[in-house]
Tab-separated table of C-alpha atoms in Angstrom:
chain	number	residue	atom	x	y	z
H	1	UNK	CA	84.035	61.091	-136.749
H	2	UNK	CA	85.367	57.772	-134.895
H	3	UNK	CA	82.828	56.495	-132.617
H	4	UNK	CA	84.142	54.285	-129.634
H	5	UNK	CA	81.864	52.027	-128.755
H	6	UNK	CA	81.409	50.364	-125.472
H	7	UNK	CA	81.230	46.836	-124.691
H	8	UNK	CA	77.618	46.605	-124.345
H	9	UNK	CA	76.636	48.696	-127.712
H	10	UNK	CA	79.089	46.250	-129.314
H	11	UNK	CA	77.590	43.014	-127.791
H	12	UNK	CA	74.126	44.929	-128.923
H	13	UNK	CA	75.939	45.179	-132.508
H	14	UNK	CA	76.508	41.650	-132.766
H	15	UNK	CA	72.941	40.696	-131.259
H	16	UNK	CA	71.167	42.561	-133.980
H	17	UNK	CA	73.736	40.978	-136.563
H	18	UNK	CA	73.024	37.710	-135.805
H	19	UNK	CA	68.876	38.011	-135.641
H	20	UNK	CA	69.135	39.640	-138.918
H	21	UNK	CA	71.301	36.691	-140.372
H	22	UNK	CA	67.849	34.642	-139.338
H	23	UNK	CA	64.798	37.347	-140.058
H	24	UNK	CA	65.485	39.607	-142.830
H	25	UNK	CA	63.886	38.988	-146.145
H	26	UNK	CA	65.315	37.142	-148.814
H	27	UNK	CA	63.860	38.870	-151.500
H	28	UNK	CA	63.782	42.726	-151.799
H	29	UNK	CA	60.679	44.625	-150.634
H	30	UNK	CA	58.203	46.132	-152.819
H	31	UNK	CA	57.501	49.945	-153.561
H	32	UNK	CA	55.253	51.153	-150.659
H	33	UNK	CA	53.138	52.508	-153.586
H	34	UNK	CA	51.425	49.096	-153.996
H	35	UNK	CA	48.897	47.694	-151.586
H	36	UNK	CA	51.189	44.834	-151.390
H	37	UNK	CA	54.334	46.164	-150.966
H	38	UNK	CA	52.285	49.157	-148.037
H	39	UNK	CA	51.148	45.349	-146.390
H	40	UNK	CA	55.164	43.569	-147.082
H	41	UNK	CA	57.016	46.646	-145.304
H	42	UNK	CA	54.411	46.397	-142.492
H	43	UNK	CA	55.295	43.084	-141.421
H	44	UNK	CA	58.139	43.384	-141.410
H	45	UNK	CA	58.290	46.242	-139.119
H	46	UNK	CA	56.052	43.566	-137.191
H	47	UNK	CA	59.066	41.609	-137.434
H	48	UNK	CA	61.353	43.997	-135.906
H	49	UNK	CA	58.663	44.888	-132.531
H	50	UNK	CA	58.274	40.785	-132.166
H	51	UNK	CA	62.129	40.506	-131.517
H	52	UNK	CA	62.167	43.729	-129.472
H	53	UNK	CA	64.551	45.770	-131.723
H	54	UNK	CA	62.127	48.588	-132.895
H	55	UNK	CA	61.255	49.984	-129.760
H	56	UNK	CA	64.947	50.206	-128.018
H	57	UNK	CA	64.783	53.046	-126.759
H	58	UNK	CA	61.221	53.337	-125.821
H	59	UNK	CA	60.861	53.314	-121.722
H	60	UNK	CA	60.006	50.112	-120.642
H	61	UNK	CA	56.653	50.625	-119.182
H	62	UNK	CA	55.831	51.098	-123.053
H	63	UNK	CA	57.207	48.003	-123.997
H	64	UNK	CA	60.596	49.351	-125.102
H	65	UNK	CA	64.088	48.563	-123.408
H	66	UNK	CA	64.744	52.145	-122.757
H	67	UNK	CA	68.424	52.430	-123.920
H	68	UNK	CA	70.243	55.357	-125.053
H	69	UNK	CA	70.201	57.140	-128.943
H	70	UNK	CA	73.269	55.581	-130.055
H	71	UNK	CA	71.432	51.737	-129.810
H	72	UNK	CA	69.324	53.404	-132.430
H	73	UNK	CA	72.053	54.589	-134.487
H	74	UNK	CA	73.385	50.956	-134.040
H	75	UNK	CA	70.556	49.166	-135.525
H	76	UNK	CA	69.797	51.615	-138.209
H	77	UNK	CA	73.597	50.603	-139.862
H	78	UNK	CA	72.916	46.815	-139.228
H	79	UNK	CA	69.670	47.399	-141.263
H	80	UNK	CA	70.621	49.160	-143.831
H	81	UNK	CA	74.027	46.624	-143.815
H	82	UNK	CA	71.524	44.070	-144.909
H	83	UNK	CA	69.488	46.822	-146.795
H	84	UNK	CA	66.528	46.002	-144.685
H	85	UNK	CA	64.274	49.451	-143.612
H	86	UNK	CA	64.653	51.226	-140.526
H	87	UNK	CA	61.285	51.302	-137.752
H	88	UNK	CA	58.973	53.864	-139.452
H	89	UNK	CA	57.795	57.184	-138.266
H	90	UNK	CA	55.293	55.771	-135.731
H	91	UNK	CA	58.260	54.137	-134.280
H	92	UNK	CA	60.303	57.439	-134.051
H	93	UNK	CA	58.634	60.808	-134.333
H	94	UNK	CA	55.254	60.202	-133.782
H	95	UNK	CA	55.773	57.332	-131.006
H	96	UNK	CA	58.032	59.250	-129.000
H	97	UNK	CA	55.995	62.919	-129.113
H	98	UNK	CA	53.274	60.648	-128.178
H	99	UNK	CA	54.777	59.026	-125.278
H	100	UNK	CA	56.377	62.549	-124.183
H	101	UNK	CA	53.407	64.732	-124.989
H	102	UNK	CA	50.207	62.968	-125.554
H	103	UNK	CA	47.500	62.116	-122.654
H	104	UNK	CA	46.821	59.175	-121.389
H	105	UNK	CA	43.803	58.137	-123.536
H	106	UNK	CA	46.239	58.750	-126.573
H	107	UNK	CA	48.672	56.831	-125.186
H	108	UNK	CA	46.319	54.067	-124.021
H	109	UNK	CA	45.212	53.804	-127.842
H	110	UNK	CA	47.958	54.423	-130.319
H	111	UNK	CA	51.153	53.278	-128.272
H	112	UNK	CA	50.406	49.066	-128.589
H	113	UNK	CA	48.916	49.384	-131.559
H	114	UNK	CA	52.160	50.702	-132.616
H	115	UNK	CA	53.969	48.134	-130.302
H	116	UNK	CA	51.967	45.599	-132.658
H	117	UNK	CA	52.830	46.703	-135.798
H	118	UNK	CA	49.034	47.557	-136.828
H	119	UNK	CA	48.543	50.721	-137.469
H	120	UNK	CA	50.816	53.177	-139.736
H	121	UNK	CA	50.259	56.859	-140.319
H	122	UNK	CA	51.486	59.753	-142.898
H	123	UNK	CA	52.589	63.138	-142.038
H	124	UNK	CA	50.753	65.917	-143.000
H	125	UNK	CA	53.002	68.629	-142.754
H	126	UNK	CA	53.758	70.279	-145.877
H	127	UNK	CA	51.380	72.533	-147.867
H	128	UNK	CA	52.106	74.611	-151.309
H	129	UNK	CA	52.908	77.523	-149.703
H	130	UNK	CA	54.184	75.864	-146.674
H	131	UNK	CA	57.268	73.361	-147.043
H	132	UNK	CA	61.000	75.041	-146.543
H	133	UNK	CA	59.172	77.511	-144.689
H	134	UNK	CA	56.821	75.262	-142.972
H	135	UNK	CA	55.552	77.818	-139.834
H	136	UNK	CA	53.745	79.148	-142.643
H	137	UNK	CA	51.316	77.139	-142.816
H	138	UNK	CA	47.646	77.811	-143.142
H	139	UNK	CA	45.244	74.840	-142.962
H	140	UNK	CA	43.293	75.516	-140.481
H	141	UNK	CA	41.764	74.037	-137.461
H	142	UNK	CA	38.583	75.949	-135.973
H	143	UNK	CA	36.819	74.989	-132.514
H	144	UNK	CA	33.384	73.276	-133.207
H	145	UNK	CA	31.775	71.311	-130.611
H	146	UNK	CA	34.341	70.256	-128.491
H	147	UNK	CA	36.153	69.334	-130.943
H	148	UNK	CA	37.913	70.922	-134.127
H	149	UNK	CA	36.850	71.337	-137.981
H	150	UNK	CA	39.425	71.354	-140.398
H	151	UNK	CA	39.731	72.867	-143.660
H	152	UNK	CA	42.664	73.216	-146.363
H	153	UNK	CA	45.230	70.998	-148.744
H	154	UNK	CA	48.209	69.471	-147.605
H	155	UNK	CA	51.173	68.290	-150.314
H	156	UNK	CA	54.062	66.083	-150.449
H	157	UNK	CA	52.334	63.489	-148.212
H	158	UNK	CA	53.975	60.155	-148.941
H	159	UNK	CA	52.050	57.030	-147.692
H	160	UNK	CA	48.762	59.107	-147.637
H	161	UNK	CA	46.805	56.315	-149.776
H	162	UNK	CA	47.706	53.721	-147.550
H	163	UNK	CA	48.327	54.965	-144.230
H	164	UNK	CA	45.571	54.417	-141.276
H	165	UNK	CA	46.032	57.658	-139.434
H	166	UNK	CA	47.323	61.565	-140.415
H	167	UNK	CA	49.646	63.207	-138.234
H	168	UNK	CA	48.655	66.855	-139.096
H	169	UNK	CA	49.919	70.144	-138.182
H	170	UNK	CA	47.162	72.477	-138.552
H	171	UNK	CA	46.710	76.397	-137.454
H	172	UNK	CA	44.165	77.084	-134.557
H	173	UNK	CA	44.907	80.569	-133.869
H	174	UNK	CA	45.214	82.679	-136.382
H	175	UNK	CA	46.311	86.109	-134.928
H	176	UNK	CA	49.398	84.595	-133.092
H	177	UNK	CA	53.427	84.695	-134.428
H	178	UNK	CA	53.359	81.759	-137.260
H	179	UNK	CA	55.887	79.375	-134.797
H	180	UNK	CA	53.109	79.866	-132.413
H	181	UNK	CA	49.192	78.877	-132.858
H	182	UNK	CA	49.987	75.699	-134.606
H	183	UNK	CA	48.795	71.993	-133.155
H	184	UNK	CA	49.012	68.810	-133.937
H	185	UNK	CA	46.218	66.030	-134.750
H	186	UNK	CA	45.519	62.699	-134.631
H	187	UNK	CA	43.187	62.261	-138.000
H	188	UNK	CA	41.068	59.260	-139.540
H	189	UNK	CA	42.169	58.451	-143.129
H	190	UNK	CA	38.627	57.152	-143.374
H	191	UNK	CA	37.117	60.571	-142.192
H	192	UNK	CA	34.612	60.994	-145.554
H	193	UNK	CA	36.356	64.487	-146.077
H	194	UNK	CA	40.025	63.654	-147.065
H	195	UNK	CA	40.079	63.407	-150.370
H	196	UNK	CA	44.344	61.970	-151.195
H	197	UNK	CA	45.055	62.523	-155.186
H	198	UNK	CA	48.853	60.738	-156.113
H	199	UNK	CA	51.272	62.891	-157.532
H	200	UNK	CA	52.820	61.559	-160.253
H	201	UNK	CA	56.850	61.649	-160.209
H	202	UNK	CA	59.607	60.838	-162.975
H	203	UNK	CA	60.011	57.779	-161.000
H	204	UNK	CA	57.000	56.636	-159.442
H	205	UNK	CA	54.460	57.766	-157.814
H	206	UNK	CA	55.086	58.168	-154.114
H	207	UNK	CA	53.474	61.346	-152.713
H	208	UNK	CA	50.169	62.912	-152.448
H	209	UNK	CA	48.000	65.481	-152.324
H	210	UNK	CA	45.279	65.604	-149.437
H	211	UNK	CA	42.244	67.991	-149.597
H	212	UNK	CA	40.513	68.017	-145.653
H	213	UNK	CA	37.077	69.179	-145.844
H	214	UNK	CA	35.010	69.983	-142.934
H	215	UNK	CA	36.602	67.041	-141.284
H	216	UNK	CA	35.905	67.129	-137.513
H	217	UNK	CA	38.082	65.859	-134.576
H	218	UNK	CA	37.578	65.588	-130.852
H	219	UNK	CA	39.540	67.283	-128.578
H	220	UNK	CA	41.601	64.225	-127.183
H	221	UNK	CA	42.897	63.582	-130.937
H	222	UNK	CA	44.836	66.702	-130.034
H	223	UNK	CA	48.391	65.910	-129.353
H	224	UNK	CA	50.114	67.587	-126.239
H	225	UNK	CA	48.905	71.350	-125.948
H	226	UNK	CA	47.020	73.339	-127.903
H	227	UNK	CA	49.540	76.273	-129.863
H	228	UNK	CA	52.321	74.311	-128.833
H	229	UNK	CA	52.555	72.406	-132.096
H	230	UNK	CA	55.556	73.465	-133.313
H	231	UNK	CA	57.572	72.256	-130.705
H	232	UNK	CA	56.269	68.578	-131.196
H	233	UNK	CA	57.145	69.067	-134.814
C-alpha cells in the first residue's frame, strides 16, 4: 500500500530523523530480562517523553500534541530505522484506555507518571486456559470491602519481574456471557500475594508466570466500568 504523505507528516518525518541522529543510543540495548537492561530501556523511553515524541498523539491537556494515528506510524519506522524501541504499552494501550476510560483520580496518578517515564507495567491477560481464546478467562475478582479480592494464575506475562504495576483482566461476574463480566485492574507488583515464577524459553527467559493470592484492590484501581472490561481490552 503507497501512503501519500502530507507536508506536515513529512516535515514531522524529518524532525524525528534528525533528533534521533542526536539521542539514540550508540550501543545496543540490553535484554529487558536483566535489571539493567529493565532500567536502560526505561530511560530511554524517558528520552523519547523529554523531547515530546512519545506522547504525539496524546491530547494536549495530558501533555501530548494530540496529532493523528499516522504521526505514530511515522515515528515507529524512524525508530525502528535506527533500531531504537517504540513507546511501551503504558504509552499506547494502557495510557490511552486510561485517558479514555479511567476516572479522574486514575488519571491524576498514573498519566504523569507515565508522562515521566517512571513507572512501567505488565499485562496480565493471558491464563493456561485462557490465551487464543482469551474471554475465557477465569481469575477471578470478588467484592470485599469496597474493594476487590483476587484469586488465580496468569501466564505469558513478559516484564512481570520488573514491572511496577499489573494491568489485569480479571472476571467479576461469573454468571454473565464470557465477553461480558470481565474488568480491568490497576495492581501493585509489591502486593505480598503475587508470587511471578520466569519461564524458561529456548532463548531466554522473557515471560512469566504470576500466582495472585488473596490480593485486594480498591475500587478506584478499577479501570472504566465494571463488566465492561473487554471492551478496554
Amino acid at each position: 500500500m503507497k501512503i501519500n504523505f502530507t507536508k506536515e507528516q513529512k516535515t514531522f518525518r524529518e524532525d524525528v530523523r534528525s533528533w534521533l541522529e542526536n539521542h539514540v543510543p550508540q550501543n545496543s540495548l540490553l535484554s529487558l530480562d536483566t535489571k539493567e537492561g529493565f532500567d536502560q530501556h526505561r530511560e530511554w523511553e524517558r528520552t523519547l517523553n523529554q523531547g515530546n515524541w512519545s506522547m504525539v498523539t496524546w491530547p494536549k491537556e495530558y501533555g501530548g500534541q494530540e496529532k493523528d494515528g499516522i504521526y505514530d506510524y511515522i515515528l515507529n519506522e524512524e525508530l525502528c530505522r535506527v533500531g531504537a524501541p517504540s513507546p511501551g504499552k503504558g504509552v499506547g494501550s494502557i495510557g490511552q484506555t486510561i485517558i479514555h476510560h479511567g476516572s479522574q483520580e486514575v488519571k491524576d496518578e498514573f498519566l504523569p507518571k507515565i508522562l515521566a517515564g517512571e513507572i512501567d507495567f505488565a499485562l496480565g491477560y493471558s491464563e493456561p486456559g485462557a490465551g487464543s481464546d482469551l474471554a475465557s478467562l477465569k481469575l477471578k475478582a470478588e467484592r470485599k470491602d469496597n474493594g476487590w479480592l483476587i484469586n488465580g494464575q496468569k501466564i505469558w506475562t513478559s516484564s512481570g519481574h520488573v514491572a511496577d504495576w499489573y494491568w489485569l483482566a480479571a472476571r467479576t461476574d461469573t454468571e454473565a456471557p464470557k465477553h461480558r463480566g470481565i474488568s480491568v485492574f490497576l495492581v501493585d507488583m509489591n502486593d505480598p500475594g503475587i508470587e511471578v515464577h520466569p519461564i524458561e524459553t529456548v532463548g531466554e527467559h522473557a515471560t512469566n508466570s504470576v500466582f495472585l493470592t488473596d490480593v485486594w484492590v480498591s475500587d478506584e484501581y478499577v479501570v472504566g466500568e465494571v463488566n465492561n472490561g473487554w471492551v478496554y481490552i
